[in-house]
Short mmCIF file of C-alpha atoms in Angstrom, two decimals:
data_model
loop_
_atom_site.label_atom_id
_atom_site.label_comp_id
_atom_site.label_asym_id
_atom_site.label_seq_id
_atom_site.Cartn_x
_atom_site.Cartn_y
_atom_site.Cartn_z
CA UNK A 1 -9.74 -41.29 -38.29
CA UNK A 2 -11.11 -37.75 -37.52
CA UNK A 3 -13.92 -36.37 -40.38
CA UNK A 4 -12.75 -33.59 -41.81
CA UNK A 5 -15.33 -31.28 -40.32
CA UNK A 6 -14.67 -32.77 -36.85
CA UNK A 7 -11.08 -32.60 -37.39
CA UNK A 8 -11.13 -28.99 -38.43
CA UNK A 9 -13.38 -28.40 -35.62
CA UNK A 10 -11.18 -30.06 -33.58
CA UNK A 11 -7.63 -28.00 -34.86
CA UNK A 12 -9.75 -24.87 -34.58
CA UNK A 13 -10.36 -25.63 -30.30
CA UNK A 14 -6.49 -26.06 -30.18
CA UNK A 15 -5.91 -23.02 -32.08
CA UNK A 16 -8.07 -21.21 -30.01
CA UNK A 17 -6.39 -22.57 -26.72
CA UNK A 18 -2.69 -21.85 -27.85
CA UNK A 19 -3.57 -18.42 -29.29
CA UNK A 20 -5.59 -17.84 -25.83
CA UNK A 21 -2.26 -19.13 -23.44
CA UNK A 22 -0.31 -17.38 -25.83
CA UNK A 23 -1.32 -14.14 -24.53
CA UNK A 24 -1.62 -15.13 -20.89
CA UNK A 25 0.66 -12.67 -18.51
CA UNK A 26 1.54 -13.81 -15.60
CA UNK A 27 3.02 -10.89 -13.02
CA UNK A 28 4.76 -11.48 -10.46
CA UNK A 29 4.84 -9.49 -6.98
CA UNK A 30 5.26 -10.23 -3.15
CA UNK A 31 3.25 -8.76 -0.14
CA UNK A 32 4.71 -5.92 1.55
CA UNK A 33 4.94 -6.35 5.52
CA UNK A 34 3.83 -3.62 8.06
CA UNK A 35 1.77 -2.17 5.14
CA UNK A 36 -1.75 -2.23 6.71
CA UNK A 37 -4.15 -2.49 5.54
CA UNK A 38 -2.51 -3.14 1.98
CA UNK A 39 -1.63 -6.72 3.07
CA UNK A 40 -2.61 -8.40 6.26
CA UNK A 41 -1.58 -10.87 7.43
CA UNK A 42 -3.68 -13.44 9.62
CA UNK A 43 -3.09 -16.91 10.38
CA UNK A 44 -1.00 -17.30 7.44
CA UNK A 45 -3.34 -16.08 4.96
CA UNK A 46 -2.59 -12.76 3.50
CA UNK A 47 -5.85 -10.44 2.56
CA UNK A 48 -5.74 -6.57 2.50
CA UNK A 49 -6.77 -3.93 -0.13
CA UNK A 50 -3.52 -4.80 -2.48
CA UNK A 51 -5.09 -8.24 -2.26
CA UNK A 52 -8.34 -7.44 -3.51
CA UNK A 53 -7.39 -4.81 -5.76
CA UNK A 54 -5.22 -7.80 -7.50
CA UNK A 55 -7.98 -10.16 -7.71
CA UNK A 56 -10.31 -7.09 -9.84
CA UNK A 57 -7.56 -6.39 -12.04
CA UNK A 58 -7.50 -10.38 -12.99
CA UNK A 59 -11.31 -10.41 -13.18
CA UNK A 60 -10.64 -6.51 -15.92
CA UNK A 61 -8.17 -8.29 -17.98
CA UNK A 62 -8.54 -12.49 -18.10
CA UNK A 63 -5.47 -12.12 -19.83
CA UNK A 64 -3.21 -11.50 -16.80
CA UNK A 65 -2.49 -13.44 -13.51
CA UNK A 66 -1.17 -12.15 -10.52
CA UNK A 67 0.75 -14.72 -8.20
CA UNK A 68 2.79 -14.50 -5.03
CA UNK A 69 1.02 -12.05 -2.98
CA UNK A 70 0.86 -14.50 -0.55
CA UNK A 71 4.29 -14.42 0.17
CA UNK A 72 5.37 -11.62 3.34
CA UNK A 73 8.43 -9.52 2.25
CA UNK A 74 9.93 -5.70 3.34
CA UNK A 75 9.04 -3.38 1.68
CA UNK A 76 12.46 -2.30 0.71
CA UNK A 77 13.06 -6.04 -0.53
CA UNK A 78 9.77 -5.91 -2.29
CA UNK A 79 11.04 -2.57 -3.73
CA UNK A 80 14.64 -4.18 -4.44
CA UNK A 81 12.70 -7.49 -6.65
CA UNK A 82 11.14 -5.56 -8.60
CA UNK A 83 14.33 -3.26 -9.42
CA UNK A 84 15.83 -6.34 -10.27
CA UNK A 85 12.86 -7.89 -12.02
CA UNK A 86 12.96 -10.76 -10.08
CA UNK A 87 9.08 -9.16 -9.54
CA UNK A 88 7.07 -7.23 -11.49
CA UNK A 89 4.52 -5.02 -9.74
CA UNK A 90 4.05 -3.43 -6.39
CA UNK A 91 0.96 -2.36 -5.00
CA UNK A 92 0.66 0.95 -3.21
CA UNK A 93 3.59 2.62 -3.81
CA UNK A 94 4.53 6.56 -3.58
CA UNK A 95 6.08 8.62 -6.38
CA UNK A 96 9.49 9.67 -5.42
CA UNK A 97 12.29 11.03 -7.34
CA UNK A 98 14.69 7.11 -7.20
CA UNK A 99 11.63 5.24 -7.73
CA UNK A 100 10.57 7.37 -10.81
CA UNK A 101 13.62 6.65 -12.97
CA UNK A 102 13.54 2.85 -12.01
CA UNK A 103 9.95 1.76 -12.40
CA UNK A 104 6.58 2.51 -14.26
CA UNK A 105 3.79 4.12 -12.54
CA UNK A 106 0.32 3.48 -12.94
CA UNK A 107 -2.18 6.89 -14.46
CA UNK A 108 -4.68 5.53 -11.52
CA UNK A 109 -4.44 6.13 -7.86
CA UNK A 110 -4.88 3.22 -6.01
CA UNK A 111 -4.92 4.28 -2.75
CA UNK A 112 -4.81 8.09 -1.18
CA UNK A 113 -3.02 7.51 2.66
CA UNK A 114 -3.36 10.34 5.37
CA UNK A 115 -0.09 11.50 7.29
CA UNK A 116 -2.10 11.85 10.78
CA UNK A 117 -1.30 12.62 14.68
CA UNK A 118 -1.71 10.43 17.89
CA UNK A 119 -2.59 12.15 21.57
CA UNK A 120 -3.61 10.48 24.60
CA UNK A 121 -7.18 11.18 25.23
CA UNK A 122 -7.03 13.81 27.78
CA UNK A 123 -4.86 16.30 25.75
CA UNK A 124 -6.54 18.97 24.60
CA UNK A 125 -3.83 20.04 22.06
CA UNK A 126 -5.01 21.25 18.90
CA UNK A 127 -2.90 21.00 15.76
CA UNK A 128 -3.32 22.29 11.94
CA UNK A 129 0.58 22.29 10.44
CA UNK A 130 3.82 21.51 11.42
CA UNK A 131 4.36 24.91 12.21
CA UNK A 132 2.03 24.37 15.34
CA UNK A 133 3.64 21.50 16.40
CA UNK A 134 7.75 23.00 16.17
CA UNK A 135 6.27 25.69 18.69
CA UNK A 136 5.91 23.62 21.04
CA UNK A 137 9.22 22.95 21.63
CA UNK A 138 10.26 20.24 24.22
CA UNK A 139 6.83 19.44 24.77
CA UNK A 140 5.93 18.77 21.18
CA UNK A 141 7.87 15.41 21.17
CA UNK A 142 6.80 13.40 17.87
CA UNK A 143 7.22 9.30 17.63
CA UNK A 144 7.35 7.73 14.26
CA UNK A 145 8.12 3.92 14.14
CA UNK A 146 11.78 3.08 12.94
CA UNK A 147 12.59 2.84 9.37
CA UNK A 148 9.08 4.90 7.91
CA UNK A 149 9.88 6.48 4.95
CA UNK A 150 7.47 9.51 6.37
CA UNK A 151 9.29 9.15 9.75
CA UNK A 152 12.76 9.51 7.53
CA UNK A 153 11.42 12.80 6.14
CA UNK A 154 10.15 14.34 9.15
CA UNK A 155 13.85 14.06 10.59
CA UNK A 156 15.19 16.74 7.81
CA UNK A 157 12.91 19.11 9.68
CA UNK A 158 15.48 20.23 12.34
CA UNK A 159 12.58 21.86 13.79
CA UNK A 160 10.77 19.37 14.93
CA UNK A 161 11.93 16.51 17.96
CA UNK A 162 11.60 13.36 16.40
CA UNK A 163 11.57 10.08 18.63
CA UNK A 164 12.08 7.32 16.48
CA UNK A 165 13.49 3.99 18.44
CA UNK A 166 10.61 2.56 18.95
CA UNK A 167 10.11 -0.43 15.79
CA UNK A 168 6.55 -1.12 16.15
CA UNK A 169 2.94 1.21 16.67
CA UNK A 170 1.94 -0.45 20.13
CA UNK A 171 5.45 0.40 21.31
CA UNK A 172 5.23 3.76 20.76
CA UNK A 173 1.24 3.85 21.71
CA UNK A 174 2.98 2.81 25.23
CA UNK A 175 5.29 5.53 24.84
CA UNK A 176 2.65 8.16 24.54
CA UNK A 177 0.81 6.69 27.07
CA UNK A 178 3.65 6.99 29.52
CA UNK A 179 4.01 10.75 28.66
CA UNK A 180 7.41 10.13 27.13
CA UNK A 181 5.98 12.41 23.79
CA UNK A 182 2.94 14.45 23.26
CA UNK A 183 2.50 12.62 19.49
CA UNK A 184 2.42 9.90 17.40
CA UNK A 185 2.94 10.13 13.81
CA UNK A 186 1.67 7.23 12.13
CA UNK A 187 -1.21 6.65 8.53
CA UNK A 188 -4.70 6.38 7.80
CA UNK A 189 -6.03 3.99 7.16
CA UNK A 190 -4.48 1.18 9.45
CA UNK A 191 -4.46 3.68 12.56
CA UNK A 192 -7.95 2.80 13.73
CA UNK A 193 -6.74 -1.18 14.01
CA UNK A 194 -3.82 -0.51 15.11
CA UNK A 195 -5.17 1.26 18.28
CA UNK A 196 -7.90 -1.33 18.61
CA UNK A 197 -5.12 -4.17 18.88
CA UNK A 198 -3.53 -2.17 21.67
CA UNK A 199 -6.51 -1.54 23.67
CA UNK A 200 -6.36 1.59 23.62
CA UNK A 201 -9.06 2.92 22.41
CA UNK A 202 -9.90 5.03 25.82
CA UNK A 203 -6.44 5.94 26.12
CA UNK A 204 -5.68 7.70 23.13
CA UNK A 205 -7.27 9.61 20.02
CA UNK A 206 -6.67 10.78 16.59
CA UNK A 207 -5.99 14.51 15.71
CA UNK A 208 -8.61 15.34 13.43
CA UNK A 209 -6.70 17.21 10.55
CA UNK A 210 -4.55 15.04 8.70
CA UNK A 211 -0.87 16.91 8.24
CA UNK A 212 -0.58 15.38 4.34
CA UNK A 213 -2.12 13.36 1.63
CA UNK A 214 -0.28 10.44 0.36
CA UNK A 215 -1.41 9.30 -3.52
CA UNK A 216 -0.07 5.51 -4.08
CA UNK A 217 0.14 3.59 -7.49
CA UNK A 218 0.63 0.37 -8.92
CA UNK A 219 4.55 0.58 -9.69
CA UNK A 220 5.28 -1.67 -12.64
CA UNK A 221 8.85 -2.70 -13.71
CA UNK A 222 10.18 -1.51 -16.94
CA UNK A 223 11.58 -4.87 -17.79
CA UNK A 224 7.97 -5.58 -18.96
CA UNK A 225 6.96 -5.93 -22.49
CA UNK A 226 4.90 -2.82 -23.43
CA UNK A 227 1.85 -4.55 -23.94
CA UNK A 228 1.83 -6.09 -20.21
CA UNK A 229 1.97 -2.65 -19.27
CA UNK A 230 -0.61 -1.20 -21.41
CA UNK A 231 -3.00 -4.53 -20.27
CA UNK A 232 -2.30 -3.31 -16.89
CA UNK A 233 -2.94 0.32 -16.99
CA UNK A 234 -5.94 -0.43 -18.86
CA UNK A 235 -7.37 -2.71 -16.61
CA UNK A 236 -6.82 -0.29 -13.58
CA UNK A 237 -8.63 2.18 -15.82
CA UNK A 238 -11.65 0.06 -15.90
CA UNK A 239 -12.01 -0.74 -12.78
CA UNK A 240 -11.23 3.20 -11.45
CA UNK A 241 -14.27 3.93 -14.21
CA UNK A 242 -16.37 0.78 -13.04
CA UNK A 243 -16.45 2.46 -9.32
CA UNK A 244 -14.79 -0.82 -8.07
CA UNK A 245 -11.79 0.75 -6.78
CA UNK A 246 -13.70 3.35 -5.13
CA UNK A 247 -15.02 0.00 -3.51
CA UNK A 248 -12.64 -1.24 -2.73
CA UNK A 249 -11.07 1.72 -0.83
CA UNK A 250 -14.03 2.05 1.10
CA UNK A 251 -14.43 -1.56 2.51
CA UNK A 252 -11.01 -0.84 4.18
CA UNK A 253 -11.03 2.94 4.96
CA UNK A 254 -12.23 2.36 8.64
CA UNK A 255 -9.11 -0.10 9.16
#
């Protein structure tokens, strides 16, 4: 038989545990593919900022757990999950007008993406706006890899000659390479790696001036409970004040 000190001692640990589970939140999300350097991929393990940033919002708030991010979907199935809260955040995502009457976004920016131009490495082409580039005319061909959101929006500039058949960056790295356009339109970061995996770093070069500014944020569904969400924008909070996420940014800003 338990002594009654023991024994209350005893009931107080298992009060302590269920009360501590109780509050446990587990959120479920998926990796987004061709995201770089978000997720990446290698050898079947996925790492990337998204993954990181994950990991410090578990180690702000004990109280949530983030699982599946090892798991490689689109991003318009990632985006489609959490819709139908089969998921319930995604990392790195932009405001748009759909999005903002389906989800929740977070008050912190989690990561700020560049909208930036290819050349090969002997043009001496210099470019500030859009404007520049429509001049050009027939010779200011622009390739954008297949399905891009950005790529989608350039398009609806009837100005501009947008090349977009080409599915993948080293595809249309060859492309540029071969004088079939004058520029690439891809992101920063995931550019720099992107060119290194090619081999092309004497071929080709970055424009300097970046043509837009991208803010992302952790989208949360609104299936939620409200206090999941509040533990969640809280915890980004602290680690945006905590200079983590400016950290974090930085250890994958060259990628």
């Amino acid at each position: 038989m338990l002594r009654p000190v023991f024994r209350k001692s005893f009931f107080a640990v298992l009060y302590g545990i269920f009360i501590s589970n109780s509050w446990a939140i587990e959120l479920r999300t998926v990796a987004q593919s061709s995201t770089e350097p978000k997720f990446i991929e290698v050898q079947g393990k996925i790492t990337g900022l998204c993954i990181d940033l994950h990991r410090a919002i578990e180690k702000a708030d004990s109280t949530l757990k983030i699982v599946g991010d090892q798991v490689m979907m689109p991003l318009k199935r990632a985006e489609k999950m959490l819709e139908m809260a089969e998921s319930d955040i995604a990392c790195g995502l932009l405001h748009h007008t759909t999005r903002d009457e389906k989800f929740y976004f977070s008050e912190v920016v989690v990561l700020s993406i560049a909208d930036i131009l290819v050349v090969r490495q002997d043009d001496p082409v210099q470019i500030k706006t859009w404007d520049d580039v429509a001049k050009l005319g027939g010779d200011g061909i622009v390739l954008g890899n297949a399905g891009r959101g950005p790529v989608e929006v350039l398009k609806k500039n009837k100005q501009l000659m947008i090349d977009d058949g080409a599915v993948t960056t080293e595809q249309n790295l060859n492309k540029l390479t071969m004088k079939r356009a004058r520029f690439f339109f891809h992101r920063s970061p995931g550019i720099s790696t992107e060119i290194k995996n090619a081999k092309m770093q004497d071929k080709v070069r970055v424009l300097p001036n970046a043509m837009a500014i991208h803010r992302t944020y952790m989208v949360i569904g609104k299936h939620l409970p409200k206090e999941a969400v509040t533990r969640i924008q809280n915890a980004l909070k602290k680690i945006h004040a905590s200079g983590e996420l400016d950290a974090i940014n930085d250890r994958w800003k060259d990628y």
